[in-house]
């Protein structure tokens, strides 16, 4: 009831959990619009990590990872710069997120 599962799904979405790597058209539509009202054409989630200890291989005390989903494609960003899925996952792998 408090939205914990939605929060965890959002983080997994950004962190490229296998559950969210390849989305079919109907899954994209459900992410963008479920319920009444007008349909959105895209949505995004951004996670900002404290990197003051330097565990992530990205410059900066804070590291922002963002994933935008649209009806036909996804875009990934590291520190507000367009990135590939691999470039998004690389700093996380180096910090031990996928072990």
PDB file of C-alpha atoms in Angstrom:
ATOM      1  CA  UNK A   1       0.000   0.000   0.000  1.00  0.00           C
ATOM      2  CA  UNK A   2       2.877   2.450   0.527  1.00  0.00           C
ATOM      3  CA  UNK A   3       4.401   2.064  -2.956  1.00  0.00           C
ATOM      4  CA  UNK A   4       7.544   0.157  -1.953  1.00  0.00           C
ATOM      5  CA  UNK A   5       7.230  -2.275  -4.858  1.00  0.00           C
ATOM      6  CA  UNK A   6       6.865   0.640  -7.303  1.00  0.00           C
ATOM      7  CA  UNK A   7      10.021   2.227  -5.900  1.00  0.00           C
ATOM      8  CA  UNK A   8      11.999  -1.018  -6.145  1.00  0.00           C
ATOM      9  CA  UNK A   9      10.738  -1.622  -9.687  1.00  0.00           C
ATOM     10  CA  UNK A  10      11.862   1.884 -10.668  1.00  0.00           C
ATOM     11  CA  UNK A  11      15.369   1.296  -9.303  1.00  0.00           C
ATOM     12  CA  UNK A  12      15.570  -2.096 -11.032  1.00  0.00           C
ATOM     13  CA  UNK A  13      14.409  -0.428 -14.247  1.00  0.00           C
ATOM     14  CA  UNK A  14      17.310   2.044 -14.146  1.00  0.00           C
ATOM     15  CA  UNK A  15      19.832  -0.585 -13.048  1.00  0.00           C
ATOM     16  CA  UNK A  16      18.939  -2.773 -16.043  1.00  0.00           C
ATOM     17  CA  UNK A  17      17.452  -5.676 -14.142  1.00  0.00           C
ATOM     18  CA  UNK A  18      16.765  -8.611 -16.496  1.00  0.00           C
ATOM     19  CA  UNK A  19      13.077  -8.086 -15.715  1.00  0.00           C
ATOM     20  CA  UNK A  20      13.216  -4.760 -17.593  1.00  0.00           C
ATOM     21  CA  UNK A  21      15.954  -5.188 -20.227  1.00  0.00           C
ATOM     22  CA  UNK A  22      13.784  -5.980 -23.256  1.00  0.00           C
ATOM     23  CA  UNK A  23      10.313  -4.500 -23.200  1.00  0.00           C
ATOM     24  CA  UNK A  24       7.611  -5.465 -25.686  1.00  0.00           C
ATOM     25  CA  UNK A  25       5.333  -2.801 -27.151  1.00  0.00           C
ATOM     26  CA  UNK A  26       2.447  -3.597 -24.781  1.00  0.00           C
ATOM     27  CA  UNK A  27       4.782  -3.490 -21.753  1.00  0.00           C
ATOM     28  CA  UNK A  28       6.057  -0.072 -22.839  1.00  0.00           C
ATOM     29  CA  UNK A  29       2.483   1.145 -23.210  1.00  0.00           C
ATOM     30  CA  UNK A  30       1.611  -0.121 -19.721  1.00  0.00           C
ATOM     31  CA  UNK A  31       4.614   1.718 -18.239  1.00  0.00           C
ATOM     32  CA  UNK A  32       3.605   4.932 -19.938  1.00  0.00           C
ATOM     33  CA  UNK A  33      -0.114   4.796 -19.329  1.00  0.00           C
ATOM     34  CA  UNK A  34      -2.286   2.752 -17.086  1.00  0.00           C
ATOM     35  CA  UNK A  35      -5.607   4.247 -16.135  1.00  0.00           C
ATOM     36  CA  UNK A  36      -7.662   7.245 -17.164  1.00  0.00           C
ATOM     37  CA  UNK A  37      -6.430  10.405 -18.820  1.00  0.00           C
ATOM     38  CA  UNK A  38      -4.167  11.197 -21.729  1.00  0.00           C
ATOM     39  CA  UNK A  39      -1.329   8.880 -22.749  1.00  0.00           C
ATOM     40  CA  UNK A  40       2.271   9.952 -22.158  1.00  0.00           C
ATOM     41  CA  UNK A  41       4.773   9.485 -24.981  1.00  0.00           C
ATOM     42  CA  UNK A  42       7.729   8.872 -22.662  1.00  0.00           C
ATOM     43  CA  UNK A  43       8.727   8.596 -19.024  1.00  0.00           C
ATOM     44  CA  UNK A  44      11.998   8.469 -17.129  1.00  0.00           C
ATOM     45  CA  UNK A  45      13.486   7.465 -13.837  1.00  0.00           C
ATOM     46  CA  UNK A  46      16.763   8.806 -12.474  1.00  0.00           C
ATOM     47  CA  UNK A  47      18.805   7.384  -9.618  1.00  0.00           C
ATOM     48  CA  UNK A  48      21.569   9.463  -8.029  1.00  0.00           C
ATOM     49  CA  UNK A  49      24.321   7.638  -6.132  1.00  0.00           C
ATOM     50  CA  UNK A  50      26.640   9.076  -3.504  1.00  0.00           C
ATOM     51  CA  UNK A  51      30.067   8.500  -5.033  1.00  0.00           C
ATOM     52  CA  UNK A  52      32.140  10.377  -2.470  1.00  0.00           C
ATOM     53  CA  UNK A  53      34.070   7.148  -1.774  1.00  0.00           C
ATOM     54  CA  UNK A  54      34.814   6.766  -5.501  1.00  0.00           C
ATOM     55  CA  UNK A  55      33.370   3.241  -5.860  1.00  0.00           C
ATOM     56  CA  UNK A  56      31.735   4.061  -9.191  1.00  0.00           C
ATOM     57  CA  UNK A  57      34.119   4.587 -12.101  1.00  0.00           C
ATOM     58  CA  UNK A  58      32.556   7.934 -12.989  1.00  0.00           C
ATOM     59  CA  UNK A  59      33.896  11.350 -12.069  1.00  0.00           C
ATOM     60  CA  UNK A  60      31.915  13.181  -9.436  1.00  0.00           C
ATOM     61  CA  UNK A  61      30.788  12.890  -5.825  1.00  0.00           C
ATOM     62  CA  UNK A  62      27.280  12.200  -7.103  1.00  0.00           C
ATOM     63  CA  UNK A  63      26.545   9.975 -10.089  1.00  0.00           C
ATOM     64  CA  UNK A  64      23.228  10.187 -11.905  1.00  0.00           C
ATOM     65  CA  UNK A  65      21.942   7.289 -13.995  1.00  0.00           C
ATOM     66  CA  UNK A  66      18.774   7.811 -15.996  1.00  0.00           C
ATOM     67  CA  UNK A  67      16.687   5.643 -18.279  1.00  0.00           C
ATOM     68  CA  UNK A  68      13.973   7.064 -20.484  1.00  0.00           C
ATOM     69  CA  UNK A  69      11.400   4.781 -22.054  1.00  0.00           C
ATOM     70  CA  UNK A  70       9.266   5.693 -25.034  1.00  0.00           C
ATOM     71  CA  UNK A  71       6.785   3.767 -27.111  1.00  0.00           C
ATOM     72  CA  UNK A  72       9.520   2.477 -29.429  1.00  0.00           C
ATOM     73  CA  UNK A  73      12.923   2.888 -27.768  1.00  0.00           C
ATOM     74  CA  UNK A  74      14.861   3.466 -24.572  1.00  0.00           C
ATOM     75  CA  UNK A  75      17.607   5.975 -23.894  1.00  0.00           C
ATOM     76  CA  UNK A  76      20.188   5.727 -21.144  1.00  0.00           C
ATOM     77  CA  UNK A  77      22.130   8.573 -19.567  1.00  0.00           C
ATOM     78  CA  UNK A  78      25.162   8.727 -17.278  1.00  0.00           C
ATOM     79  CA  UNK A  79      25.744  12.158 -15.745  1.00  0.00           C
ATOM     80  CA  UNK A  80      23.163  13.619 -18.184  1.00  0.00           C
ATOM     81  CA  UNK A  81      25.118  12.343 -21.213  1.00  0.00           C
ATOM     82  CA  UNK A  82      23.530   9.878 -23.639  1.00  0.00           C
ATOM     83  CA  UNK A  83      25.029   6.420 -23.053  1.00  0.00           C
ATOM     84  CA  UNK A  84      24.664   2.835 -24.194  1.00  0.00           C
ATOM     85  CA  UNK A  85      23.271   0.110 -21.931  1.00  0.00           C
ATOM     86  CA  UNK A  86      26.822  -1.167 -21.509  1.00  0.00           C
ATOM     87  CA  UNK A  87      28.118   2.277 -20.528  1.00  0.00           C
ATOM     88  CA  UNK A  88      25.310   2.544 -17.975  1.00  0.00           C
ATOM     89  CA  UNK A  89      26.017  -0.887 -16.480  1.00  0.00           C
ATOM     90  CA  UNK A  90      29.820  -0.591 -16.446  1.00  0.00           C
ATOM     91  CA  UNK A  91      30.213   1.654 -13.370  1.00  0.00           C
ATOM     92  CA  UNK A  92      27.682  -0.485 -11.516  1.00  0.00           C
ATOM     93  CA  UNK A  93      29.508  -3.712 -12.373  1.00  0.00           C
ATOM     94  CA  UNK A  94      32.793  -2.203 -11.200  1.00  0.00           C
ATOM     95  CA  UNK A  95      31.182  -1.327  -7.857  1.00  0.00           C
ATOM     96  CA  UNK A  96      29.875  -4.898  -7.422  1.00  0.00           C
ATOM     97  CA  UNK A  97      26.152  -4.268  -8.060  1.00  0.00           C
ATOM     98  CA  UNK A  98      25.692  -7.356 -10.224  1.00  0.00           C
ATOM     99  CA  UNK A  99      27.618  -9.926  -8.187  1.00  0.00           C
TER     100      UNK A  99
END
